[in-house]
Amino acid sequence: MLRPSSSIPRRGRGPLWRDPAVRALATQVILLIALVAVIGLLIHNTLVNLEARGINTGFGFLDGRAGFPISQTLIQYTSDSTYGRTFAVGLLNTLLVSVLGIVAATLIGFLVGIARLSPNWLLARLAACYVELFRNIPLLLQILFWYFAVLRSLPSPRQSISMFDAFFFNVRGMVMPAPETQPAFVAVWVALLVAIVATVGLVIYGRRRQAATGRALPVGWIGTMLIIGLPIVAYFVTGRPLNWSVPELGGFNFRGGMHVLPELLALWLALSIYTAAFIAEIVRSGIQSVPGGQTEAARSLSLPGGLTLRRIVLPQAMRVIIPQITSQYLNLTKNSSLATAIGYPDLVAVFAGTTLNQTGQAIEIIAMTMAVYLIISLVISLLMNIYNARVALRER
Amino acid sequence: MSSDMIAARPAPDQRHGIVGWLRANLFSGPINSIVTVVVLALLVRLLWPVLDWALIDADWVGSTRQACTGDGACWVFISVRLNQIVYGFYPEAMRWRVDIVFALFALLAIPRLPFKRIVGVFALIGFPVIAWVLLLGGVFGLTPVPTRQWGGLMLTLTIAAVGIVGSLPIGVLLALGRRSKMPLVKGASVVFIEFWRGVPLITVLFMASVMLPLFAPAGTEFDKLLRALIGIMLFWSAYMAEVVRSGLQAIPTGQGEAGAALGLSYWQRMGLIILPQALKLVIPGIVNTFIALFKDTSLVLIIGLFDLLAVIQSGLTDSAWLGFAIEGYVFAALVYWVFCFSMSRYSQYIERRLHTGH
């Protein structure tokens, strides 16, 4: 009683099943056996079922002739192309709508998020209403709304709604001027590349100079002028090698210009408006997470307002904002798979939909589709972890 | 001594009352005033036609398409198919069973019910069993109603409830597994969680509908709804696990060590000390996941189940009622919005009530 230590069993004493190490080992062995048993059972069942249904496994079907057309193809594709080509077309369409959506959602999201913090009561309320309205309505419903209720009820091509006589909206989507480049246009791309490289060099030089002398270069201004100015100069020097193909109404449809599918427009609108509501909340909480003392300290050092925002508040807010915003970008990419509900030819619609129905290769196709999204997710979260490690607070 | 009257001074500037509030919040400077005017003008231009369409010019009563005469919305489109929107194709004579389940559900959702422990156990065990028996039938002389006749709001709520009740415990187990020191337990949890979080729900539903039948022993019939429910539960349990894990990480190690020093076993430490604190911390995250799950129940439309959105979507193609897409979607949006918004408000209320800090 007086020597409590004698009542505590030492390691290696007492019954075996009370030893933590033994218990951990036993738990893991049981888990391993259970996992192997379940997976083995599933594989066995699948093989039996596949044999019963006479389905061949393997990826040989990818070389087969697809035999169906796709309404939007970024690369060469006909119905004579292979299923492998279908996969590529679908993947590119998914990436296209994701990138468009990410750009628009970021713009709207930042605007609404900053508006929520506005000292103007009305504007702040309006932004709050936007967030509460759009994030509480299912995305699928929003996609269907834009597609069936708005875009499908637009007039026929002959009665198109026109904007600036260049953009035309009708039931078949949007028609807009398309750039047609001549070979000499390469010079403009080269000029842009040179300008970007020069700006990066300038930034590095500017930082060194500031570290050495304390004087800052107006890097922002010079860089902007370079990136905008050089391509323009190149454009005029090479004799304006760019024509615009302006759409014209001929017969029952438009000739020339670029045609944008209504499915793409609906998906793009819904994805950006929905995701922007989440991004707005992230931006707001990010900016609010910077303590007020930071701004006050900057002011007492007599930093001007713009510089305070750019050098003090934003870098600290971004530390909170970026990881969350990245996961929203991932969500947007995954949500773009809802395209299948309105028939936009994304990866899920043309590959996990049409191709699966035609070939019946369920396991291979679902696995490939999931693998694509998994790889995108894993790559982005890997990049995110690297970024996080770089911007994390260095605590001593 | 002065004999003159003191000159009148200007009135103190108005900082209180309506004028003061307007001045501080809407017209505090030239830019602010311009913003106010522009936003007001925009609101009037946009909001008025919407109100006009939805309420003033709208048609409310009637039973046929002929009732839609005004320029505004025709809510008759909704009212004539309200039964279908709520019950789907559930046989009319048996709808009282759905009503009882709805009533019990509403009763349990009331905050601060007395007899907390009994109510809690009933909500977690009794209610699902009763709901299952009542909705499916087949026992106690109740006529069986196959799940392909389920639909509408009732199906949406069923999927959401099963998803919520199923994903939370699996999520907690996964979160504990991910924090485990046993490499195999941890590895299995990590792989499971990252797999489901990396793929879109729609591919999970596709997988559930085309691959689950392949996984099952030959000859077994898998109910379509059950397949979707399994997919939804597995998918959301991974998200739930990450939310719970963030709560577990926020609990100081000392809490668990103190429990161990008192001789509590692992499950006692988790159940009595760590989890109650961790779950309380992440209530907002859990409810956000619930809201996301509720919204995503609409995806079952794509694999051919007749949830709320699907019933409305199919109503739009009714040849007698063409051209009421906006009414249909606005009504569906309103229903979803009310549920999601009240869930988020309810979570804020719970959060305030459980707040035990200073």
Short mmCIF file of N, CA and C in Angstrom, two decimals, chain A residues 213-273:
data_model
loop_
_atom_site.label_atom_id
_atom_site.label_comp_id
_atom_site.label_asym_id
_atom_site.label_seq_id
_atom_site.Cartn_x
_atom_site.Cartn_y
_atom_site.Cartn_z
N THR A 213 21.08 48.78 -51.27
CA THR A 213 21.05 50.24 -51.15
C THR A 213 19.84 50.75 -50.39
N GLY A 214 18.79 49.92 -50.23
CA GLY A 214 17.59 50.39 -49.55
C GLY A 214 16.64 51.12 -50.46
N ARG A 215 17.04 51.32 -51.72
CA ARG A 215 16.14 52.02 -52.63
C ARG A 215 15.41 51.00 -53.53
N ALA A 216 14.11 51.20 -53.66
CA ALA A 216 13.31 50.24 -54.43
C ALA A 216 13.20 50.70 -55.87
N LEU A 217 13.14 49.74 -56.79
CA LEU A 217 12.87 50.04 -58.21
C LEU A 217 11.36 49.99 -58.42
N PRO A 218 10.82 50.81 -59.28
CA PRO A 218 9.39 50.67 -59.60
C PRO A 218 9.16 49.46 -60.51
N VAL A 219 9.44 48.26 -59.96
CA VAL A 219 9.41 47.04 -60.75
C VAL A 219 8.03 46.80 -61.36
N GLY A 220 6.99 47.06 -60.55
CA GLY A 220 5.62 46.81 -61.02
C GLY A 220 5.31 47.56 -62.30
N TRP A 221 5.63 48.83 -62.31
CA TRP A 221 5.32 49.66 -63.48
C TRP A 221 6.12 49.22 -64.70
N ILE A 222 7.45 49.09 -64.49
CA ILE A 222 8.29 48.73 -65.63
C ILE A 222 7.86 47.37 -66.18
N GLY A 223 7.61 46.43 -65.30
CA GLY A 223 7.21 45.09 -65.73
C GLY A 223 5.91 45.12 -66.54
N THR A 224 4.91 45.86 -66.02
CA THR A 224 3.64 45.94 -66.73
C THR A 224 3.84 46.53 -68.12
N MET A 225 4.62 47.62 -68.19
CA MET A 225 4.84 48.26 -69.49
C MET A 225 5.52 47.30 -70.45
N LEU A 226 6.53 46.54 -69.91
CA LEU A 226 7.25 45.59 -70.77
C LEU A 226 6.28 44.54 -71.30
N ILE A 227 5.48 43.94 -70.40
CA ILE A 227 4.65 42.80 -70.79
C ILE A 227 3.54 43.24 -71.75
N ILE A 228 3.03 44.46 -71.56
CA ILE A 228 2.00 44.92 -72.49
C ILE A 228 2.63 45.54 -73.73
N GLY A 229 3.70 46.33 -73.51
CA GLY A 229 4.27 47.13 -74.60
C GLY A 229 5.01 46.31 -75.65
N LEU A 230 5.88 45.41 -75.22
CA LEU A 230 6.70 44.68 -76.17
C LEU A 230 5.86 43.92 -77.21
N PRO A 231 4.85 43.12 -76.77
CA PRO A 231 4.04 42.43 -77.78
C PRO A 231 3.35 43.40 -78.74
N ILE A 232 2.89 44.57 -78.21
CA ILE A 232 2.21 45.52 -79.09
C ILE A 232 3.18 46.05 -80.14
N VAL A 233 4.39 46.38 -79.68
CA VAL A 233 5.41 46.85 -80.63
C VAL A 233 5.66 45.78 -81.70
N ALA A 234 5.83 44.53 -81.21
CA ALA A 234 6.10 43.44 -82.16
C ALA A 234 4.94 43.29 -83.15
N TYR A 235 3.72 43.48 -82.65
CA TYR A 235 2.53 43.32 -83.47
C TYR A 235 2.54 44.33 -84.62
N PHE A 236 2.89 45.58 -84.31
CA PHE A 236 2.86 46.59 -85.36
C PHE A 236 4.07 46.49 -86.27
N VAL A 237 5.23 46.11 -85.69
CA VAL A 237 6.44 46.00 -86.50
C VAL A 237 6.26 44.92 -87.57
N THR A 238 5.64 43.79 -87.18
CA THR A 238 5.48 42.69 -88.15
C THR A 238 4.28 42.92 -89.06
N GLY A 239 3.65 44.07 -88.96
CA GLY A 239 2.58 44.40 -89.92
C GLY A 239 1.23 43.81 -89.54
N ARG A 240 0.89 43.84 -88.26
CA ARG A 240 -0.42 43.43 -87.75
C ARG A 240 -0.87 42.07 -88.31
N PRO A 241 -0.16 40.99 -87.93
CA PRO A 241 -0.46 39.67 -88.51
C PRO A 241 -1.64 38.99 -87.82
N LEU A 242 -2.73 39.71 -87.55
CA LEU A 242 -3.87 39.10 -86.87
C LEU A 242 -5.16 39.63 -87.48
N ASN A 243 -6.02 38.72 -87.90
CA ASN A 243 -7.33 39.14 -88.41
C ASN A 243 -8.41 38.64 -87.48
N TRP A 244 -9.50 39.36 -87.43
CA TRP A 244 -10.63 38.89 -86.64
C TRP A 244 -11.68 38.34 -87.58
N SER A 245 -12.11 37.13 -87.31
CA SER A 245 -13.19 36.57 -88.09
C SER A 245 -14.49 36.93 -87.38
N VAL A 246 -15.21 37.91 -87.92
CA VAL A 246 -16.42 38.42 -87.27
C VAL A 246 -17.62 37.60 -87.74
N PRO A 247 -18.43 37.12 -86.77
CA PRO A 247 -19.58 36.30 -87.18
C PRO A 247 -20.61 37.11 -87.96
N GLU A 248 -21.17 36.48 -88.99
CA GLU A 248 -22.21 37.15 -89.78
C GLU A 248 -23.38 36.20 -89.94
N LEU A 249 -24.56 36.74 -89.87
CA LEU A 249 -25.75 35.92 -90.00
C LEU A 249 -25.97 35.59 -91.47
N GLY A 250 -25.98 34.30 -91.78
CA GLY A 250 -26.25 33.90 -93.15
C GLY A 250 -27.21 32.73 -93.12
N GLY A 251 -28.34 32.83 -93.77
CA GLY A 251 -29.31 31.75 -93.72
C GLY A 251 -29.85 31.60 -92.31
N PHE A 252 -29.72 30.37 -91.75
CA PHE A 252 -30.31 30.13 -90.45
C PHE A 252 -29.28 30.10 -89.33
N ASN A 253 -28.02 30.30 -89.68
CA ASN A 253 -27.02 30.26 -88.61
C ASN A 253 -25.91 31.26 -88.91
N PHE A 254 -24.98 31.36 -87.98
CA PHE A 254 -23.88 32.30 -88.15
C PHE A 254 -22.74 31.64 -88.91
N ARG A 255 -22.09 32.45 -89.74
CA ARG A 255 -20.88 31.97 -90.42
C ARG A 255 -19.71 32.74 -89.85
N GLY A 256 -18.59 32.06 -89.72
CA GLY A 256 -17.40 32.72 -89.18
C GLY A 256 -17.52 32.88 -87.67
N GLY A 257 -16.44 33.38 -87.06
CA GLY A 257 -16.45 33.56 -85.62
C GLY A 257 -16.27 32.26 -84.89
N MET A 258 -16.30 32.35 -83.57
CA MET A 258 -16.11 31.17 -82.75
C MET A 258 -17.44 30.81 -82.10
N HIS A 259 -17.82 29.55 -82.19
CA HIS A 259 -19.08 29.12 -81.58
C HIS A 259 -18.80 28.50 -80.23
N VAL A 260 -19.50 28.96 -79.20
CA VAL A 260 -19.34 28.39 -77.86
C VAL A 260 -20.63 27.66 -77.52
N LEU A 261 -20.48 26.40 -77.11
CA LEU A 261 -21.65 25.58 -76.80
C LEU A 261 -22.45 26.16 -75.64
N PRO A 262 -23.78 26.07 -75.67
CA PRO A 262 -24.55 26.53 -74.51
C PRO A 262 -24.24 25.70 -73.27
N GLU A 263 -23.88 24.42 -73.49
CA GLU A 263 -23.55 23.57 -72.34
C GLU A 263 -22.32 24.11 -71.61
N LEU A 264 -21.32 24.53 -72.42
CA LEU A 264 -20.10 25.08 -71.82
C LEU A 264 -20.42 26.35 -71.05
N LEU A 265 -21.25 27.23 -71.67
CA LEU A 265 -21.61 28.50 -71.02
C LEU A 265 -22.32 28.24 -69.70
N ALA A 266 -23.31 27.32 -69.71
CA ALA A 266 -24.09 27.05 -68.50
C ALA A 266 -23.20 26.50 -67.40
N LEU A 267 -22.35 25.54 -67.77
CA LEU A 267 -21.47 24.92 -66.78
C LEU A 267 -20.50 25.95 -66.22
N TRP A 268 -19.97 26.77 -67.11
CA TRP A 268 -18.99 27.78 -66.71
C TRP A 268 -19.62 28.79 -65.75
N LEU A 269 -20.81 29.30 -66.11
CA LEU A 269 -21.51 30.26 -65.26
C LEU A 269 -21.78 29.65 -63.89
N ALA A 270 -22.39 28.46 -63.87
CA ALA A 270 -22.78 27.86 -62.60
C ALA A 270 -21.56 27.57 -61.73
N LEU A 271 -20.52 26.99 -62.33
CA LEU A 271 -19.31 26.65 -61.56
C LEU A 271 -18.68 27.90 -60.98
N SER A 272 -18.58 28.98 -61.79
CA SER A 272 -17.89 30.15 -61.26
C SER A 272 -18.73 30.86 -60.21
N ILE A 273 -20.04 30.96 -60.42
CA ILE A 273 -20.87 31.67 -59.44
C ILE A 273 -20.91 30.91 -58.13
#
